């Protein structure tokens, strides 16, 4: 009898597939809005000769030399990457949280939420992020718009050429810093998003309260600010490792890249592209959560709180 009572007192569970779908829809909207900032970030991180004097100079130079369409280079792999990444991130995080919840109350500790986020970040880094970002970065670093002169003609051609020239593992160049970056990012992001929802709006998962899009966007924006600062060096190293081909390798691995960049360019070079990351990631999280929370909230209201439930 006691076991049945515990079951009725558990917090409601939102299925992982609902969270995965909400994340994928948010990713589509985010990619469409923020691709130019990602192109600029990549160009700045690959700039070893200080050709660009900042974000605006990089953007205007790219448009002047290559046309405005160049700011959307790599959009197809970027949009596909974000859609799949958010689906996997949100879904796997939900699975991890479900496994780490208290068996009686259905609640999860802050430590459990942090570990769930890190686990989701590691999975998305290995399964989705690394190969898609390798293709995206190879496309973004190409100068010019003349299709005939470009080495990589598109995302599929790029992936195939990398496999032929560098082997299948070429698509996982920079996997180690990507795992560290994404794991840390998601651990911080999921923990912070839940904290800000509770502090600012008194919203807790499963309570049936649907945040207004602007409320979700504020929480998502704030949650998305800490990760880029903490993981800047991993992101720079990831980009450098992904950009180099096997025939032109300069960095031997994550630690060699960090020490080499520090020795040759100074410590601040490890945070190159931080400002465009802060211009992209927090707004991106705001857009994604603004979309995702609406779908999750709809599910909560329709399929959880329309049936008898003892909170």
C-alpha positions as a printed NumPy array, in Angstrom:
array([[  0.   ,   0.   ,   0.   ],
       [  2.846,   2.317,   0.904],
       [  4.404,   1.724,  -2.479],
       [  1.177,   2.734,  -4.251],
       [  1.012,   5.896,  -2.169],
       [  4.535,   6.774,  -3.163],
       [  3.593,   6.298,  -6.83 ],
       [  0.706,   8.749,  -6.606],
       [  2.909,  11.335,  -4.894],
       [  5.601,  11.281,  -7.504],
       [  6.122,  14.348,  -9.662],
       [  4.739,  14.017, -13.205],
       [  7.149,  12.934, -15.902],
       [  7.402,  14.611, -19.297],
       [  8.481,  11.965, -21.849],
       [ 11.932,  12.259, -23.363],
       [ 10.481,  12.317, -26.887],
       [  8.485,  15.459, -26.081],
       [ 11.614,  17.23 , -24.916],
       [ 13.553,  15.955, -27.933],
       [ 10.918,  17.292, -30.337],
       [ 10.748,  20.639, -28.556],
       [ 14.515,  20.989, -28.8  ],
       [ 14.637,  20.148, -32.497],
       [ 11.992,  22.758, -33.36 ],
       [ 13.85 ,  25.338, -31.314],
       [ 17.056,  24.457, -33.147],
       [ 15.524,  25.116, -36.572],
       [ 14.47 ,  28.623, -35.556],
       [ 17.806,  29.344, -33.875],
       [ 19.894,  28.265, -36.867],
       [ 17.944,  30.435, -39.285],
       [ 18.469,  33.529, -37.142],
       [ 22.047,  33.213, -35.956],
       [ 24.116,  31.625, -38.737],
       [ 25.98 ,  34.863, -39.68 ],
       [ 27.349,  35.221, -36.154],
       [ 28.608,  31.645, -36.243],
       [ 30.414,  32.262, -39.549],
       [ 32.108,  35.349, -38.097],
       [ 33.095,  33.437, -34.937],
       [ 34.705,  30.693, -37.007],
       [ 36.593,  33.165, -39.215],
       [ 37.951,  34.987, -36.133],
       [ 39.052,  31.76 , -34.462],
       [ 40.907,  30.613, -37.582],
       [ 42.634,  34.002, -38.022],
       [ 46.287,  33.437, -37.043],
       [ 47.592,  36.609, -38.73 ],
       [ 45.2  ,  39.199, -37.254],
       [ 43.589,  39.852, -40.637],
       [ 40.322,  40.798, -38.943],
       [ 40.206,  43.67 , -36.471],
       [ 37.007,  42.585, -34.765],
       [ 33.474,  41.345, -35.282],
       [ 32.247,  44.215, -37.438],
       [ 35.407,  44.283, -39.541],
       [ 35.209,  40.526, -40.081],
       [ 31.555,  40.732, -41.081],
       [ 31.958,  43.701, -43.416],
       [ 35.114,  42.248, -44.978],
       [ 33.368,  38.953, -45.637],
       [ 30.387,  40.7  , -47.241],
       [ 32.632,  43.027, -49.293],
       [ 34.848,  40.241, -50.624],
       [ 32.348,  37.4  , -50.94 ],
       [ 28.866,  38.879, -50.843],
       [ 26.177,  38.745, -48.184],
       [ 25.419,  35.078, -48.91 ],
       [ 28.821,  34.203, -47.448],
       [ 27.426,  34.956, -43.988],
       [ 25.157,  31.941, -44.398],
       [ 27.918,  29.572, -45.517],
       [ 27.474,  26.172, -43.938],
       [ 23.807,  26.81 , -43.103],
       [ 22.609,  23.379, -44.212],
       [ 24.945,  21.396, -41.95 ],
       [ 24.516,  24.   , -39.195],
       [ 20.704,  23.803, -39.226],
       [ 20.72 ,  20.009, -39.482],
       [ 23.342,  19.857, -36.771],
       [ 21.353,  22.085, -34.398],
       [ 18.095,  20.231, -35.008],
       [ 19.624,  16.824, -34.325],
       [ 21.832,  18.139, -31.527],
       [ 18.977,  19.679, -29.557],
       [ 16.799,  16.621, -30.055],
       [ 19.572,  14.391, -28.712],
       [ 20.524,  16.857, -25.957],
       [ 17.027,  17.365, -24.609],
       [ 16.066,  13.708, -24.97 ],
       [ 19.208,  12.231, -23.405],
       [ 19.149,  14.786, -20.591],
       [ 15.578,  13.726, -19.812],
       [ 16.641,  10.07 , -19.748],
       [ 19.581,  10.798, -17.436],
       [ 17.426,  12.906, -15.133],
       [ 14.82 ,  10.164, -14.972],
       [ 17.503,   7.661, -13.969],
       [ 18.928,   9.969, -11.297],
       [ 15.622,  11.077,  -9.727],
       [ 14.69 ,  10.012,  -6.223],
       [ 12.641,   6.816,  -6.528],
       [  9.961,   8.022,  -4.088],
       [  9.583,  11.747,  -4.698],
       [ 10.586,  11.933,  -8.362],
       [ 12.806,  14.935,  -7.547],
       [ 16.359,  15.376,  -8.778],
       [ 19.177,  17.067,  -6.866],
       [ 21.264,  19.903,  -8.278],
       [ 24.179,  17.486,  -8.509],
       [ 22.053,  15.003, -10.433],
       [ 20.897,  17.774, -12.777],
       [ 24.528,  18.815, -13.361],
       [ 25.632,  15.239, -14.11 ],
       [ 22.645,  14.736, -16.432],
       [ 23.58 ,  17.852, -18.374],
       [ 27.208,  16.801, -18.651],
       [ 26.208,  13.348, -19.868],
       [ 23.89 ,  14.849, -22.474],
       [ 26.693,  17.143, -23.641],
       [ 29.144,  14.253, -24.025],
       [ 26.656,  12.2  , -26.053],
       [ 25.736,  15.066, -28.369],
       [ 29.431,  15.901, -28.855],
       [ 30.341,  12.391, -29.964],
       [ 27.243,  11.486, -31.955],
       [ 26.234,  14.772, -33.595],
       [ 28.357,  17.828, -32.901],
       [ 31.875,  16.763, -33.882],
       [ 31.253,  15.4  , -37.42 ],
       [ 28.781,  18.159, -38.296],
       [ 31.078,  20.907, -37.026],
       [ 34.054,  19.482, -38.913],
       [ 32.049,  19.798, -42.152],
       [ 30.665,  23.209, -41.195],
       [ 34.069,  24.632, -40.312],
       [ 35.721,  23.295, -43.485],
       [ 32.968,  25.013, -45.507],
       [ 33.131,  28.248, -43.519],
       [ 36.896,  28.672, -43.783],
       [ 36.777,  28.653, -47.611],
       [ 37.18 ,  32.089, -49.133],
       [ 35.135,  33.186, -52.129],
       [ 31.814,  32.191, -53.683],
       [ 32.995,  30.746, -57.005],
       [ 31.727,  27.18 , -56.827],
       [ 34.332,  25.869, -59.262],
       [ 37.263,  27.21 , -57.219],
       [ 36.118,  25.837, -53.863],
       [ 37.622,  22.579, -52.654],
       [ 34.407,  21.577, -50.904],
       [ 31.291,  21.98 , -53.062],
       [ 28.76 ,  21.373, -50.307],
       [ 28.211,  19.479, -47.049],
       [ 27.814,  16.015, -48.615],
       [ 30.781,  16.512, -50.949],
       [ 32.818,  17.867, -48.042],
       [ 32.06 ,  14.882, -45.792],
       [ 32.838,  12.417, -48.581],
       [ 36.117,  14.124, -49.442],
       [ 37.22 ,  14.176, -45.803],
       [ 36.518,  10.446, -45.52 ],
       [ 38.43 ,   9.699, -48.739],
       [ 41.451,  11.839, -47.838],
       [ 41.6  ,  11.424, -44.053],
       [ 39.567,   8.329, -43.266],
       [ 36.296,   8.109, -41.338],
       [ 37.942,   9.398, -38.172],
       [ 38.674,  12.635, -40.011],
       [ 35.074,  13.59 , -39.276],
       [ 35.873,  13.318, -35.56 ],
       [ 38.854,  15.666, -35.569],
       [ 38.783,  17.734, -32.378],
       [ 36.503,  15.293, -30.549],
       [ 38.275,  15.643, -27.17 ],
       [ 37.893,  19.429, -26.765],
       [ 34.375,  19.175, -28.2  ],
       [ 33.419,  16.651, -25.497],
       [ 34.877,  18.894, -22.79 ],
       [ 33.208,  21.993, -24.207],
       [ 29.752,  20.496, -24.703],
       [ 29.738,  18.477, -21.497],
       [ 30.601,  21.522, -19.391],
       [ 28.269,  23.783, -21.353],
       [ 25.232,  21.56 , -20.924],
       [ 25.942,  20.775, -17.281],
       [ 25.953,  24.498, -16.54 ],
       [ 23.082,  25.354, -18.887],
       [ 20.493,  22.841, -17.657],
       [ 21.3  ,  23.587, -14.01 ],
       [ 21.158,  27.353, -14.553],
       [ 17.951,  27.246, -16.643],
       [ 16.112,  25.341, -13.92 ],
       [ 17.474,  27.73 , -11.277],
       [ 16.465,  30.883, -13.16 ],
       [ 12.985,  29.486, -13.9  ],
       [ 12.459,  28.9  , -10.203],
       [ 13.973,  32.173,  -8.984],
       [ 12.451,  34.491, -11.569],
       [  9.109,  32.896, -12.393],
       [  8.475,  30.245,  -9.688],
       [  8.229,  27.69 , -12.46 ],
       [  9.043,  24.043, -11.729],
       [  8.86 ,  21.149, -14.162],
       [  5.524,  19.347, -14.112],
       [  3.616,  22.071, -12.223],
       [  1.415,  22.87 , -15.227],
       [  2.558,  26.486, -15.408],
       [  3.437,  27.619, -18.927],
       [  5.919,  30.46 , -19.12 ],
       [  5.387,  33.263, -21.568],
       [  7.903,  33.077, -24.437],
       [  9.683,  36.194, -23.191],
       [ 10.093,  34.618, -19.742],
       [ 11.589,  31.459, -21.235],
       [ 13.876,  33.599, -23.394],
       [ 15.189,  35.555, -20.398],
       [ 15.923,  32.352, -18.464],
       [ 17.516,  30.759, -21.523],
       [ 19.634,  33.84 , -22.25 ],
       [ 20.97 ,  34.008, -18.7  ],
       [ 21.618,  30.252, -18.616],
       [ 23.537,  30.483, -21.88 ],
       [ 26.062,  33.099, -20.742],
       [ 28.291,  31.118, -18.341],
       [ 29.288,  28.265, -20.645],
       [ 31.131,  30.248, -23.351],
       [ 33.333,  31.999, -20.782],
       [ 34.255,  28.726, -19.055],
       [ 34.833,  26.757, -22.241],
       [ 36.495,  29.344, -24.498],
       [ 39.844,  27.513, -24.809],
       [ 38.132,  24.224, -25.66 ],
       [ 36.138,  25.96 , -28.384],
       [ 39.173,  27.628, -29.962],
       [ 41.168,  24.387, -29.903],
       [ 38.202,  22.453, -31.305],
       [ 37.95 ,  24.865, -34.235],
       [ 41.687,  24.776, -34.977],
       [ 41.824,  20.954, -34.882],
       [ 38.723,  20.581, -37.043],
       [ 39.975,  23.043, -39.649],
       [ 43.277,  21.291, -40.359],
       [ 43.478,  18.445, -42.835],
       [ 45.657,  15.394, -42.31 ],
       [ 48.191,  16.61 , -44.894],
       [ 48.514,  20.003, -43.232],
       [ 48.468,  19.157, -39.549],
       [ 49.956,  21.835, -37.299],
       [ 48.494,  20.799, -33.953],
       [ 48.998,  17.238, -32.691],
       [ 46.101,  17.191, -30.258],
       [ 44.136,  19.139, -27.661],
       [ 46.942,  19.744, -25.146],
       [ 49.536,  20.461, -27.832],
       [ 47.154,  22.969, -29.416],
       [ 46.511,  24.737, -26.104],
       [ 50.234,  25.032, -25.301],
       [ 51.12 ,  26.088, -28.854],
       [ 48.447,  28.768, -29.056],
       [ 49.482,  30.072, -25.638],
       [ 53.177,  30.178, -26.604],
       [ 52.713,  31.701, -30.054],
       [ 49.715,  34.006, -29.617],
       [ 49.319,  34.641, -25.886],
       [ 46.741,  33.547, -23.349],
       [ 43.981,  35.783, -24.715],
       [ 44.124,  33.884, -28.011],
       [ 42.52 ,  30.967, -26.174],
       [ 39.386,  33.093, -25.91 ],
       [ 39.374,  34.28 , -29.537],
       [ 35.845,  34.503, -30.849],
       [ 34.396,  34.829, -27.313],
       [ 32.382,  37.947, -28.115],
       [ 30.645,  36.445, -31.165],
       [ 30.043,  33.276, -29.091],
       [ 28.358,  35.466, -26.477],
       [ 26.441,  37.152, -29.296],
       [ 25.3  ,  33.749, -30.584],
       [ 24.949,  31.249, -27.728],
       [ 22.87 ,  33.21 , -25.162],
       [ 20.481,  34.544, -27.867],
       [ 20.437,  31.05 , -29.356],
       [ 19.455,  29.561, -26.018],
       [ 16.838,  32.287, -25.624],
       [ 15.307,  31.404, -29.009],
       [ 15.506,  27.65 , -28.433],
       [ 13.919,  27.75 , -24.958],
       [ 11.317,  30.263, -26.117],
       [ 10.134,  27.631, -28.604],
       [ 10.81 ,  24.485, -26.55 ],
       [  9.067,  25.645, -23.366],
       [  5.878,  26.323, -25.296],
       [  5.702,  22.762, -26.59 ],
       [  6.655,  21.27 , -23.224],
       [  4.128,  23.51 , -21.475],
       [  1.405,  22.474, -23.907],
       [  2.108,  18.819, -23.125],
       [  2.04 ,  19.495, -19.385],
       [ -1.336,  21.221, -19.552],
       [ -3.023,  18.847, -21.982],
       [ -1.658,  15.436, -21.074],
       [ -0.659,  15.752, -17.423],
       [ -3.022,  18.198, -15.776],
       [ -6.132,  17.119, -17.663],
       [ -5.965,  13.746, -15.963],
       [ -6.408,  13.026, -12.231],
       [ -3.093,  13.56 , -10.551],
       [ -2.016,  14.046,  -6.938],
       [  0.881,  16.515,  -6.822]])
